[in-house]
Amino acid sequence: MNHNEKRMKNEKPIQALTRGEEEVMRILWQLGDAVVNDVIERMPEPRPKYTTVATFLKILETKGFAAHTTEGKSHRYYPLIDREVYARGVMTTMLSSYFDGSLAQLVSFFSRHEKISEAEQTEIVEIMRKAKNPQL
């Protein structure tokens, strides 16, 4: 069974990740697969200890986010959940928890609290226009 087939079988509800778990997942998503030392090399200074990263990876396996193959005495980890699937789950939870499920309230919040350039505003409107009418 290849990585993609294992991903397809993993249909558990998506749980939230801690900051450390999410940082390790971001690296797995970037690399596609990695051994513990690969993950450590991608982390900012001060880098965590080997055992800390190995523990995060085991937790990610338990939560259904990652799996591993054995390479000699080490494990090569790979994601079971796509980054976009996780992001969609996080955003849906945030939208529901903080904005009463209203996308308009979310956009209003960010437009009041973030500096959105004219170019970004134009890009957002264009994305929304294309989403509404994909033939354009």
PDB file of C-alpha atoms in Angstrom:
ATOM      1  CA  MET A   1       0.000   0.000   0.000  1.00  0.00           C
ATOM      2  CA  ASN A   2       1.495   3.377  -0.999  1.00  0.00           C
ATOM      3  CA  HIS A   3       1.317   6.709   0.854  1.00  0.00           C
ATOM      4  CA  ASN A   4      -1.697   7.966  -1.128  1.00  0.00           C
ATOM      5  CA  GLU A   5      -3.719   4.803  -0.470  1.00  0.00           C
ATOM      6  CA  LYS A   6      -3.040   5.141   3.263  1.00  0.00           C
ATOM      7  CA  ARG A   7      -4.148   8.792   3.089  1.00  0.00           C
ATOM      8  CA  MET A   8      -7.433   7.779   1.434  1.00  0.00           C
ATOM      9  CA  LYS A   9      -8.200   5.256   4.201  1.00  0.00           C
ATOM     10  CA  ASN A  10      -7.626   7.871   6.909  1.00  0.00           C
ATOM     11  CA  GLU A  11     -11.075   9.449   7.320  1.00  0.00           C
ATOM     12  CA  LYS A  12     -10.953  10.396  11.015  1.00  0.00           C
ATOM     13  CA  PRO A  13     -12.253  13.823  12.021  1.00  0.00           C
ATOM     14  CA  ILE A  14      -9.458  16.372  12.060  1.00  0.00           C
ATOM     15  CA  GLN A  15      -8.204  17.383  15.505  1.00  0.00           C
ATOM     16  CA  ALA A  16      -6.444  20.619  16.322  1.00  0.00           C
ATOM     17  CA  LEU A  17      -2.673  20.415  16.630  1.00  0.00           C
ATOM     18  CA  THR A  18      -0.505  22.079  19.227  1.00  0.00           C
ATOM     19  CA  ARG A  19       1.935  24.716  18.005  1.00  0.00           C
ATOM     20  CA  GLY A  20       4.846  22.245  18.111  1.00  0.00           C
ATOM     21  CA  GLU A  21       2.900  19.504  16.336  1.00  0.00           C
ATOM     22  CA  GLU A  22       1.801  21.936  13.643  1.00  0.00           C
ATOM     23  CA  GLU A  23       5.391  23.133  13.142  1.00  0.00           C
ATOM     24  CA  VAL A  24       6.522  19.536  12.585  1.00  0.00           C
ATOM     25  CA  MET A  25       3.572  18.895  10.229  1.00  0.00           C
ATOM     26  CA  ARG A  26       4.446  21.980   8.169  1.00  0.00           C
ATOM     27  CA  ILE A  27       7.900  20.526   7.636  1.00  0.00           C
ATOM     28  CA  LEU A  28       6.474  17.126   6.658  1.00  0.00           C
ATOM     29  CA  TRP A  29       4.155  18.848   4.181  1.00  0.00           C
ATOM     30  CA  GLN A  30       7.110  20.747   2.703  1.00  0.00           C
ATOM     31  CA  LEU A  31       9.393  17.724   2.428  1.00  0.00           C
ATOM     32  CA  GLY A  32       6.811  15.035   1.647  1.00  0.00           C
ATOM     33  CA  ASP A  33       8.614  12.611   3.959  1.00  0.00           C
ATOM     34  CA  ALA A  34      11.444  12.895   6.449  1.00  0.00           C
ATOM     35  CA  VAL A  35      13.470  11.256   9.182  1.00  0.00           C
ATOM     36  CA  VAL A  36      13.714  13.002  12.548  1.00  0.00           C
ATOM     37  CA  ASN A  37      17.025  14.700  11.687  1.00  0.00           C
ATOM     38  CA  ASP A  38      15.525  16.128   8.458  1.00  0.00           C
ATOM     39  CA  VAL A  39      12.789  17.761  10.527  1.00  0.00           C
ATOM     40  CA  ILE A  40      15.269  19.131  13.072  1.00  0.00           C
ATOM     41  CA  GLU A  41      17.412  20.666  10.299  1.00  0.00           C
ATOM     42  CA  ARG A  42      14.393  22.639   9.043  1.00  0.00           C
ATOM     43  CA  MET A  43      13.492  24.043  12.465  1.00  0.00           C
ATOM     44  CA  PRO A  44      14.632  27.495  13.604  1.00  0.00           C
ATOM     45  CA  GLU A  45      17.279  27.989  16.279  1.00  0.00           C
ATOM     46  CA  PRO A  46      17.343  27.019  19.036  1.00  0.00           C
ATOM     47  CA  ARG A  47      16.509  23.644  17.547  1.00  0.00           C
ATOM     48  CA  PRO A  48      14.702  21.122  19.735  1.00  0.00           C
ATOM     49  CA  LYS A  49      16.304  17.882  20.869  1.00  0.00           C
ATOM     50  CA  TYR A  50      15.974  14.710  18.813  1.00  0.00           C
ATOM     51  CA  THR A  51      13.717  13.127  21.458  1.00  0.00           C
ATOM     52  CA  THR A  52      11.353  16.125  21.392  1.00  0.00           C
ATOM     53  CA  VAL A  53      10.847  15.920  17.624  1.00  0.00           C
ATOM     54  CA  ALA A  54      10.536  12.120  17.763  1.00  0.00           C
ATOM     55  CA  THR A  55       7.814  12.520  20.404  1.00  0.00           C
ATOM     56  CA  PHE A  56       5.944  15.048  18.243  1.00  0.00           C
ATOM     57  CA  LEU A  57       6.084  12.621  15.311  1.00  0.00           C
ATOM     58  CA  LYS A  58       4.724   9.761  17.457  1.00  0.00           C
ATOM     59  CA  ILE A  59       1.889  12.012  18.649  1.00  0.00           C
ATOM     60  CA  LEU A  60       1.131  12.962  15.032  1.00  0.00           C
ATOM     61  CA  GLU A  61       0.925   9.247  14.209  1.00  0.00           C
ATOM     62  CA  THR A  62      -1.423   8.638  17.149  1.00  0.00           C
ATOM     63  CA  LYS A  63      -3.632  11.517  16.015  1.00  0.00           C
ATOM     64  CA  GLY A  64      -3.719  10.112  12.470  1.00  0.00           C
ATOM     65  CA  PHE A  65      -1.765  12.946  10.844  1.00  0.00           C
ATOM     66  CA  ALA A  66       1.371  10.995   9.919  1.00  0.00           C
ATOM     67  CA  ALA A  67       2.661   7.470   9.446  1.00  0.00           C
ATOM     68  CA  HIS A  68       6.087   5.968   8.926  1.00  0.00           C
ATOM     69  CA  THR A  69       8.026   3.375   7.037  1.00  0.00           C
ATOM     70  CA  THR A  70      11.023   1.665   8.597  1.00  0.00           C
ATOM     71  CA  GLU A  71      14.477   2.316   7.161  1.00  0.00           C
ATOM     72  CA  GLY A  72      17.011   0.213   9.017  1.00  0.00           C
ATOM     73  CA  LYS A  73      16.960   1.440  12.610  1.00  0.00           C
ATOM     74  CA  SER A  74      15.125   4.685  11.840  1.00  0.00           C
ATOM     75  CA  HIS A  75      11.657   5.720  10.694  1.00  0.00           C
ATOM     76  CA  ARG A  76      10.773   7.860   7.695  1.00  0.00           C
ATOM     77  CA  TYR A  77       7.596   9.828   8.404  1.00  0.00           C
ATOM     78  CA  TYR A  78       5.079  11.143   5.883  1.00  0.00           C
ATOM     79  CA  PRO A  79       1.792  13.049   6.158  1.00  0.00           C
ATOM     80  CA  LEU A  80      -1.545  11.273   6.020  1.00  0.00           C
ATOM     81  CA  ILE A  81      -3.580  14.483   5.892  1.00  0.00           C
ATOM     82  CA  ASP A  82      -3.076  17.100   3.204  1.00  0.00           C
ATOM     83  CA  ARG A  83      -2.211  20.603   4.311  1.00  0.00           C
ATOM     84  CA  GLU A  84      -5.292  22.052   2.613  1.00  0.00           C
ATOM     85  CA  VAL A  85      -7.600  19.575   4.381  1.00  0.00           C
ATOM     86  CA  TYR A  86      -6.115  20.565   7.742  1.00  0.00           C
ATOM     87  CA  ALA A  87      -6.300  24.283   6.923  1.00  0.00           C
ATOM     88  CA  ARG A  88      -9.944  23.921   5.890  1.00  0.00           C
ATOM     89  CA  GLY A  89     -10.740  22.222   9.218  1.00  0.00           C
ATOM     90  CA  VAL A  90      -8.928  24.901  11.237  1.00  0.00           C
ATOM     91  CA  MET A  91     -10.598  27.715   9.309  1.00  0.00           C
ATOM     92  CA  THR A  92     -14.048  26.134   9.633  1.00  0.00           C
ATOM     93  CA  THR A  93     -13.572  25.847  13.391  1.00  0.00           C
ATOM     94  CA  MET A  94     -12.323  29.431  13.641  1.00  0.00           C
ATOM     95  CA  LEU A  95     -15.183  30.716  11.509  1.00  0.00           C
ATOM     96  CA  SER A  96     -17.709  28.881  13.668  1.00  0.00           C
ATOM     97  CA  SER A  97     -16.102  29.721  17.021  1.00  0.00           C
ATOM     98  CA  TYR A  98     -15.232  33.381  16.502  1.00  0.00           C
ATOM     99  CA  PHE A  99     -17.401  34.704  13.673  1.00  0.00           C
ATOM    100  CA  ASP A 100     -20.750  32.912  14.129  1.00  0.00           C
ATOM    101  CA  GLY A 101     -20.100  31.015  10.909  1.00  0.00           C
ATOM    102  CA  SER A 102     -20.184  34.251   8.913  1.00  0.00           C
ATOM    103  CA  LEU A 103     -17.528  34.691   6.258  1.00  0.00           C
ATOM    104  CA  ALA A 104     -18.572  38.328   5.956  1.00  0.00           C
ATOM    105  CA  GLN A 105     -17.763  38.871   9.666  1.00  0.00           C
ATOM    106  CA  LEU A 106     -14.364  37.234   9.159  1.00  0.00           C
ATOM    107  CA  VAL A 107     -13.531  39.448   6.189  1.00  0.00           C
ATOM    108  CA  SER A 108     -14.808  42.504   8.063  1.00  0.00           C
ATOM    109  CA  PHE A 109     -12.593  41.646  11.052  1.00  0.00           C
ATOM    110  CA  PHE A 110      -9.474  41.303   8.933  1.00  0.00           C
ATOM    111  CA  SER A 111     -10.212  44.409   6.911  1.00  0.00           C
ATOM    112  CA  ARG A 112     -10.477  46.417  10.165  1.00  0.00           C
ATOM    113  CA  HIS A 113      -7.433  44.899  11.909  1.00  0.00           C
ATOM    114  CA  GLU A 114      -4.978  44.207   9.089  1.00  0.00           C
ATOM    115  CA  LYS A 115      -3.503  46.510   6.492  1.00  0.00           C
ATOM    116  CA  ILE A 116      -4.864  45.157   3.238  1.00  0.00           C
ATOM    117  CA  SER A 117      -3.275  46.796   0.203  1.00  0.00           C
ATOM    118  CA  GLU A 118      -5.299  47.820  -2.832  1.00  0.00           C
ATOM    119  CA  ALA A 119      -3.579  45.073  -4.813  1.00  0.00           C
ATOM    120  CA  GLU A 120      -4.651  42.466  -2.224  1.00  0.00           C
ATOM    121  CA  GLN A 121      -8.206  43.837  -2.197  1.00  0.00           C
ATOM    122  CA  THR A 122      -8.344  43.567  -5.978  1.00  0.00           C
ATOM    123  CA  GLU A 123      -6.927  40.041  -5.820  1.00  0.00           C
ATOM    124  CA  ILE A 124      -9.532  39.009  -3.204  1.00  0.00           C
ATOM    125  CA  VAL A 125     -12.380  40.373  -5.314  1.00  0.00           C
ATOM    126  CA  GLU A 126     -10.986  38.571  -8.390  1.00  0.00           C
ATOM    127  CA  ILE A 127     -10.724  35.275  -6.486  1.00  0.00           C
ATOM    128  CA  MET A 128     -14.324  35.642  -5.307  1.00  0.00           C
ATOM    129  CA  ARG A 129     -15.495  36.503  -8.836  1.00  0.00           C
ATOM    130  CA  LYS A 130     -13.763  33.435 -10.283  1.00  0.00           C
ATOM    131  CA  ALA A 131     -15.128  31.201  -7.515  1.00  0.00           C
ATOM    132  CA  LYS A 132     -18.643  32.374  -8.341  1.00  0.00           C
ATOM    133  CA  ASN A 133     -18.183  31.961 -12.107  1.00  0.00           C
ATOM    134  CA  PRO A 134     -15.275  29.553 -12.862  1.00  0.00           C
ATOM    135  CA  GLN A 135     -15.633  30.004 -16.668  1.00  0.00           C
ATOM    136  CA  LEU A 136     -14.241  33.562 -16.437  1.00  0.00           C
TER     137      LEU A 136
END
